[in-house]
One Martini backbone bead per residue (centre of mass of N, CA, C, O) as a GRO file, in nm:
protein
  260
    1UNK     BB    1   0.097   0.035   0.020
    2UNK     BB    2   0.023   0.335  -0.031
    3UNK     BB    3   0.059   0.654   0.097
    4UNK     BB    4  -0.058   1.015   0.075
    5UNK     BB    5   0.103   1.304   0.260
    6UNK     BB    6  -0.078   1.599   0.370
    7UNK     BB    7  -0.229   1.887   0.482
    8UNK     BB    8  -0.491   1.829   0.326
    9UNK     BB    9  -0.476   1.511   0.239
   10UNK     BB   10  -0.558   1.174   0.172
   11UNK     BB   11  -0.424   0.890   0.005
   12UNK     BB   12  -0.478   0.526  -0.096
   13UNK     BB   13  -0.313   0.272  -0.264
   14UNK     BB   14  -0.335  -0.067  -0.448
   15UNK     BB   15  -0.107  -0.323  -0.510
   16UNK     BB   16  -0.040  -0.628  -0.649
   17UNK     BB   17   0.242  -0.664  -0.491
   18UNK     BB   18   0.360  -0.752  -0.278
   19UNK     BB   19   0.315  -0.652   0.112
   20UNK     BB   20   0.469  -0.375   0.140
   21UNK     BB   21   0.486  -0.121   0.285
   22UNK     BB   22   0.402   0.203   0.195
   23UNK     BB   23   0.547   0.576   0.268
   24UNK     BB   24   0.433   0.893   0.173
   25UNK     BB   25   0.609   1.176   0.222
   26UNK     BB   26   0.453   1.483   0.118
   27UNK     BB   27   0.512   1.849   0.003
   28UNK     BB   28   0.360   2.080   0.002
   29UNK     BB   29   0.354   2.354  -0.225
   30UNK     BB   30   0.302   2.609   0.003
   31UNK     BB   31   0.594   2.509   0.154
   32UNK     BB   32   0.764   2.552  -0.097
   33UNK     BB   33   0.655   2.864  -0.182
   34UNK     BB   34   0.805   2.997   0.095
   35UNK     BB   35   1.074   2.865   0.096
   36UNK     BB   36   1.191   2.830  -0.202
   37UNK     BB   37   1.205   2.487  -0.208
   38UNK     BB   38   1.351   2.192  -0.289
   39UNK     BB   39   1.250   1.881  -0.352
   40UNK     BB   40   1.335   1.591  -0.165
   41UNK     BB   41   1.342   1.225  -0.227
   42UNK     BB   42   1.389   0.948  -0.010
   43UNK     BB   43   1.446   0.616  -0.044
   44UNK     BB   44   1.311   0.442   0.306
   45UNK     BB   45   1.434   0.194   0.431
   46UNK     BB   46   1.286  -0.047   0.682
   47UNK     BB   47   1.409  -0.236   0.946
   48UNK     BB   48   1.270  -0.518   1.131
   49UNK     BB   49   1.402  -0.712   1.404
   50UNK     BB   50   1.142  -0.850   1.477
   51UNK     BB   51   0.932  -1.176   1.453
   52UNK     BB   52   0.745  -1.134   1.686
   53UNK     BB   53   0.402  -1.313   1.715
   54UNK     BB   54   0.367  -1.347   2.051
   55UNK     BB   55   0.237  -1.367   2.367
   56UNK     BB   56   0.320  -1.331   2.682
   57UNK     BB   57   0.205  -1.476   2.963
   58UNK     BB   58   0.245  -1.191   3.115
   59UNK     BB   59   0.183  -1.005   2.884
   60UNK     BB   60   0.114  -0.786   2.596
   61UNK     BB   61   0.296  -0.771   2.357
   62UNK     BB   62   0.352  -0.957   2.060
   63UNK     BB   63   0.516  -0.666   1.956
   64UNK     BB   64   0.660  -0.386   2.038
   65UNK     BB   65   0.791  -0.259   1.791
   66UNK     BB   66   0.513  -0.139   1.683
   67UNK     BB   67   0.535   0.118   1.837
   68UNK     BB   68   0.799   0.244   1.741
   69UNK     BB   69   0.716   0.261   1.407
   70UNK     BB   70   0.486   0.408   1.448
   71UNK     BB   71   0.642   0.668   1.531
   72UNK     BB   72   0.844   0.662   1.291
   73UNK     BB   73   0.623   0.717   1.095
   74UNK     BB   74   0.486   0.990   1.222
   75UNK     BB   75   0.782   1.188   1.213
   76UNK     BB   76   0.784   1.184   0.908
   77UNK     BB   77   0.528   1.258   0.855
   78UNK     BB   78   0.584   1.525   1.041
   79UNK     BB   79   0.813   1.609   0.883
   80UNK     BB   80   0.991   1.959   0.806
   81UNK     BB   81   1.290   1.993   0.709
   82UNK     BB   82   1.559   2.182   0.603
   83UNK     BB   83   1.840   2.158   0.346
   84UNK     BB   84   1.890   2.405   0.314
   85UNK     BB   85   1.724   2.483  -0.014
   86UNK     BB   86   1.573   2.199   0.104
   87UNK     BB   87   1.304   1.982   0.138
   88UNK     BB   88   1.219   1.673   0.310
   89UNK     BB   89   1.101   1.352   0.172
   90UNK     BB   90   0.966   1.012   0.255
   91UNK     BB   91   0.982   0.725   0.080
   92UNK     BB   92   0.878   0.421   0.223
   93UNK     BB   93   0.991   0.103   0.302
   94UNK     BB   94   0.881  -0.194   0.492
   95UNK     BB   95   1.088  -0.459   0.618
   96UNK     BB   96   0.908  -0.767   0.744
   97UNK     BB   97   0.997  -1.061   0.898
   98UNK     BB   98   0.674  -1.172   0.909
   99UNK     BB   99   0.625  -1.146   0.595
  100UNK     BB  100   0.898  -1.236   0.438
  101UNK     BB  101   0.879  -1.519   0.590
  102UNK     BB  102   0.603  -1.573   0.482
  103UNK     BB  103   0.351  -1.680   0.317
  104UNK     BB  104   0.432  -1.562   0.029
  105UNK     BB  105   0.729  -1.456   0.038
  106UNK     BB  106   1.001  -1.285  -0.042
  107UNK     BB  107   1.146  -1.524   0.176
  108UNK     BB  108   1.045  -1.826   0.209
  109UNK     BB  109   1.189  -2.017   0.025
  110UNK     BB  110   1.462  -1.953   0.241
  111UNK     BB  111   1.448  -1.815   0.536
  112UNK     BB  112   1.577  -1.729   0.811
  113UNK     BB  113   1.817  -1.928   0.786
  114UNK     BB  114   1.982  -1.888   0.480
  115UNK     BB  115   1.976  -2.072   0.251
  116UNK     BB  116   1.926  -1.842  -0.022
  117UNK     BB  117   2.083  -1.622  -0.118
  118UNK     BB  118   2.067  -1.401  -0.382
  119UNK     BB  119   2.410  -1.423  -0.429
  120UNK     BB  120   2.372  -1.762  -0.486
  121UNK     BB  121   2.147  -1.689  -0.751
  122UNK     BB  122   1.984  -1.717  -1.017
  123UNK     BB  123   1.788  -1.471  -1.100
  124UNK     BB  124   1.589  -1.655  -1.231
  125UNK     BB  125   1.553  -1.850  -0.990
  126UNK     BB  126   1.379  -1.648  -0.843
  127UNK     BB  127   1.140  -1.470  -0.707
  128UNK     BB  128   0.967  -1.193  -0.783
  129UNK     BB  129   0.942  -1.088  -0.482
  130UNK     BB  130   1.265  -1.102  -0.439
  131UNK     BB  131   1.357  -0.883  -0.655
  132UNK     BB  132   1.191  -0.643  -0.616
  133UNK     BB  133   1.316  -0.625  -0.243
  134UNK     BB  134   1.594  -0.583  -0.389
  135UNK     BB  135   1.466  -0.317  -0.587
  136UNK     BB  136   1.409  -0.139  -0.312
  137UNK     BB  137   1.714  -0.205  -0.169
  138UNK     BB  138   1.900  -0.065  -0.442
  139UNK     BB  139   1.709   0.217  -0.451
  140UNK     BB  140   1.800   0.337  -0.220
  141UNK     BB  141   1.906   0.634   0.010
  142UNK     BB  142   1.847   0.493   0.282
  143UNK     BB  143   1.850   0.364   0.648
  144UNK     BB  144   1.604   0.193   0.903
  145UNK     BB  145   1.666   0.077   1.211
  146UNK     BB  146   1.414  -0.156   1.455
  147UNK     BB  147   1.571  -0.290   1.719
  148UNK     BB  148   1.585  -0.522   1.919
  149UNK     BB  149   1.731  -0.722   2.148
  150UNK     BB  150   1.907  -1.059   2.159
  151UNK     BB  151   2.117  -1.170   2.383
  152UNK     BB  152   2.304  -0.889   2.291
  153UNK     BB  153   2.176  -0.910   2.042
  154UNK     BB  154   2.108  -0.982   1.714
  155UNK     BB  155   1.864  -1.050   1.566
  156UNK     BB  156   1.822  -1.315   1.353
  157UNK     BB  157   1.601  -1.167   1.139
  158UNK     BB  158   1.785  -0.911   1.063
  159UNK     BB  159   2.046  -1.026   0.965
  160UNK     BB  160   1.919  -1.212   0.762
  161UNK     BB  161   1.744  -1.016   0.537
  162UNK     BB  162   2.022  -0.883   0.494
  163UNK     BB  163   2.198  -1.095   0.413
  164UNK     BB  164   2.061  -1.165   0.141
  165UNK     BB  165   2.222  -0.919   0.081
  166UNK     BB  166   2.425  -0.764  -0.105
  167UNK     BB  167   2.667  -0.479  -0.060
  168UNK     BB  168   2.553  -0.367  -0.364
  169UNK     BB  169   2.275  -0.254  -0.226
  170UNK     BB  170   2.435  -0.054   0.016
  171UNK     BB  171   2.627   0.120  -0.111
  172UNK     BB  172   2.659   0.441  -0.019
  173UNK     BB  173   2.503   0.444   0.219
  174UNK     BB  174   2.291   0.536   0.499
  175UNK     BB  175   2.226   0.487   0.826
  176UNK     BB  176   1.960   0.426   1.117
  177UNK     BB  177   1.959   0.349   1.464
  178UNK     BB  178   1.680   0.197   1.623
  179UNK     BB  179   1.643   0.090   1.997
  180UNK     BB  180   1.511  -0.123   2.220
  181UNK     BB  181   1.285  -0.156   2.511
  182UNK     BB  182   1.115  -0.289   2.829
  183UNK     BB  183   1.392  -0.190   2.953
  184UNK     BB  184   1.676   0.028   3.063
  185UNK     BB  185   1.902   0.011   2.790
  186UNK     BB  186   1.772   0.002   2.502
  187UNK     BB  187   1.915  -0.141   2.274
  188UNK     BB  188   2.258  -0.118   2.286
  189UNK     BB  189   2.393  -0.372   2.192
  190UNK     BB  190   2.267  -0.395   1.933
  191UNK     BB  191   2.370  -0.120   1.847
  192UNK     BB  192   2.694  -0.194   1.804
  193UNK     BB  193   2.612  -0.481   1.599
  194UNK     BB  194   2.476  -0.348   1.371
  195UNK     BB  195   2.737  -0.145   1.295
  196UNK     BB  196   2.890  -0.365   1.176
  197UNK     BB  197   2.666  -0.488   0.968
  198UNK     BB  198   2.676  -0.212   0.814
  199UNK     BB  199   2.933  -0.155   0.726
  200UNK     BB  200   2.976  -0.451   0.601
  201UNK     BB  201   2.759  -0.324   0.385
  202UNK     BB  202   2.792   0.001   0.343
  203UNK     BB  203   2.571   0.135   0.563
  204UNK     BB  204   2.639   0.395   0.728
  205UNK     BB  205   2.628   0.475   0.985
  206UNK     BB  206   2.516   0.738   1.192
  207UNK     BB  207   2.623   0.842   1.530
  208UNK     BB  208   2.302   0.878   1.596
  209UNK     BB  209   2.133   0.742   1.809
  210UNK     BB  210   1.841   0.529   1.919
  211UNK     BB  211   1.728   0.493   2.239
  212UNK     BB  212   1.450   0.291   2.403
  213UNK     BB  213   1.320   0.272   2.693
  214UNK     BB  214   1.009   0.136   2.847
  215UNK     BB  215   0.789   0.171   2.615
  216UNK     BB  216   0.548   0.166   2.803
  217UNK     BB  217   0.566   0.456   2.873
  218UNK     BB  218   0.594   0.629   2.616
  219UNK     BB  219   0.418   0.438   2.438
  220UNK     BB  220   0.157   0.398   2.217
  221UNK     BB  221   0.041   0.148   2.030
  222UNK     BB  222   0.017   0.386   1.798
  223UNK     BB  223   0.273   0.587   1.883
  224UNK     BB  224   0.189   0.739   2.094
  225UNK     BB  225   0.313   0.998   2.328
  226UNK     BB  226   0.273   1.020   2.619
  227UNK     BB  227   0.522   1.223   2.643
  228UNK     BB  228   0.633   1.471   2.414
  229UNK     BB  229   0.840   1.578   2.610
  230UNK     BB  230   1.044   1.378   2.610
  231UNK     BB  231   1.399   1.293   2.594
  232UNK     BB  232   1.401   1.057   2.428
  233UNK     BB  233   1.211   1.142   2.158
  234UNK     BB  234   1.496   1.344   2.081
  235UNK     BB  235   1.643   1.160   1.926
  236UNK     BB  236   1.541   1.126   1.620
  237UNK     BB  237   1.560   1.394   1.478
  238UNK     BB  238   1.894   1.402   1.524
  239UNK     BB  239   1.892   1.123   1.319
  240UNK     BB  240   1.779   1.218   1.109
  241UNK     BB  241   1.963   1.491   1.008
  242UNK     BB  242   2.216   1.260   0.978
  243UNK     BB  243   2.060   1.162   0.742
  244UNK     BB  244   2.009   1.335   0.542
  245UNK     BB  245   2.264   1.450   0.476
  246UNK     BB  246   2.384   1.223   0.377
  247UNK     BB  247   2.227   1.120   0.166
  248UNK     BB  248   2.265   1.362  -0.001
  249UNK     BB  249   2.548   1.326  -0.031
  250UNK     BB  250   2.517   1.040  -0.171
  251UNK     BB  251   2.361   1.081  -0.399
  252UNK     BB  252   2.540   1.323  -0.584
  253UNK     BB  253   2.765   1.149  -0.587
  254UNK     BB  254   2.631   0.873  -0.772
  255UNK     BB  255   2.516   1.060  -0.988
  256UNK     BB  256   2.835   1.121  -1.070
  257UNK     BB  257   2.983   0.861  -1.033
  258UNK     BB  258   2.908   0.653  -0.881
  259UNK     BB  259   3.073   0.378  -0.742
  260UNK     BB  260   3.256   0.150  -0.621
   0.00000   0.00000   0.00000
């Protein structure tokens, strides 16, 4: 699904093709002849690092990590910030690995355990659905990452997913990292060894982390602010600021040279 926002009006397209969320947030006429500004769209791709999808015995969500993404989502809809005389505004899409692993899923064929990386693979004999997701993440402008820590380190649904896929579909581009928790600590462990795996695929993290601790006090499951001035909270506009500067300066220079 597309959605289109601005501050008139929302439309929603619906696609044929494999199922996965997708996010354009687009500005106002009105704000861009105001600002004298030209508008860039940034293709940013969310990669969610939790599969769980079941209720713990002691209640709660099936995945907390849903109340992160949808404040991540609506962040970006409602973020309005200029760089020089641009003004950025992002078109995302969303790679869900229980969509992505799941029935008729994206990389069902190879599964979580990473039976089939599709650069072990003749193109041809991919899944149409896995190739779409391949062209969807070798064109993005940018990433960001949603995940919570597993034993300490990188939830393996998240690590999955990424390596599915070789590093010539991220490199030069920039990446940035957000990470929660149900507890005091908000995936700061995971968040060091995420920055790993994005270095050695080429999406460079952004310095600017994102680590939201107790995530049950801060957000409503529909990603609502408990308090919106909380501190914590603070942490993303500044995260945003250095992805979008990176990227478009990443972007720029890809335009003029190619990649190495």
């Amino acid at each position: 699904y597309t959605i289109h926002l601005t501050p008139q009006y929302t439309t929603t397209t619906c696609h044929n093709h494999n199922p996965q969320p997708s996010l354009t947030v687009v500005a106002s006429a009105s704000s861009l002849t105001k600002r004298k500004m030209t508008a860039i769209t940034l293709k940013t791709v969310i990669f969610l690092g939790s599969a769980r999808n079941v209720v713990p015995p002691w209640g709660g969500d099936a995945r907390l990590g849903d109340r992160v993404t949808n404040w991540v989502k609506s962040t970006l809809a409602n973020r309005n910030e200029p760089l020089g005389e641009d003004l950025i505004t992002h078109q995302i899409h969303i790679v869900d690995p229980i969509e992505v692993f799941g029935p008729n899923g994206a990389l069902s064929h190879s599964g979580g355990e990473l039976k089939a990386p599709t650069f072990f693979a003749d193109p041809s004999s991919l899944p149409a659905a896995a190739m779409e997701l391949q062209e969807v993440i070798k064109g993005a402008d940018c990433y960001l990452i949603v995940s919570p820590e597993y034993n300490h380190s990188i939830p393996p649904a998240l690590s999955s997913v990424m390596g599915h896929f070789g590093g010539s579909n991220y490199k030069c581009k920039p990446s940035g990292i957000i990470t929660y928790s149900p507890g005091p600590f908000a995936g700061m462990r995971a968040a060091m060894a995420i920055q790993v795996l994005c270095h050695e695929l080429g999406c460079l993290p952004v310095s600017k982390l994102c680590g939201l601790p107790t995530v049950y006090e801060l957000l409503e499951l529909d990603g609502t602010p408990k308090d919106a001035d909380q501190r914590m909270l603070k942490q993303l506009p500044e995260l945003l600021t250095q992805l979008e500067w990176m990227a478009v300066a990443m972007k720029n220079q890809r335009e003029k040279t190619g990649t190495f």
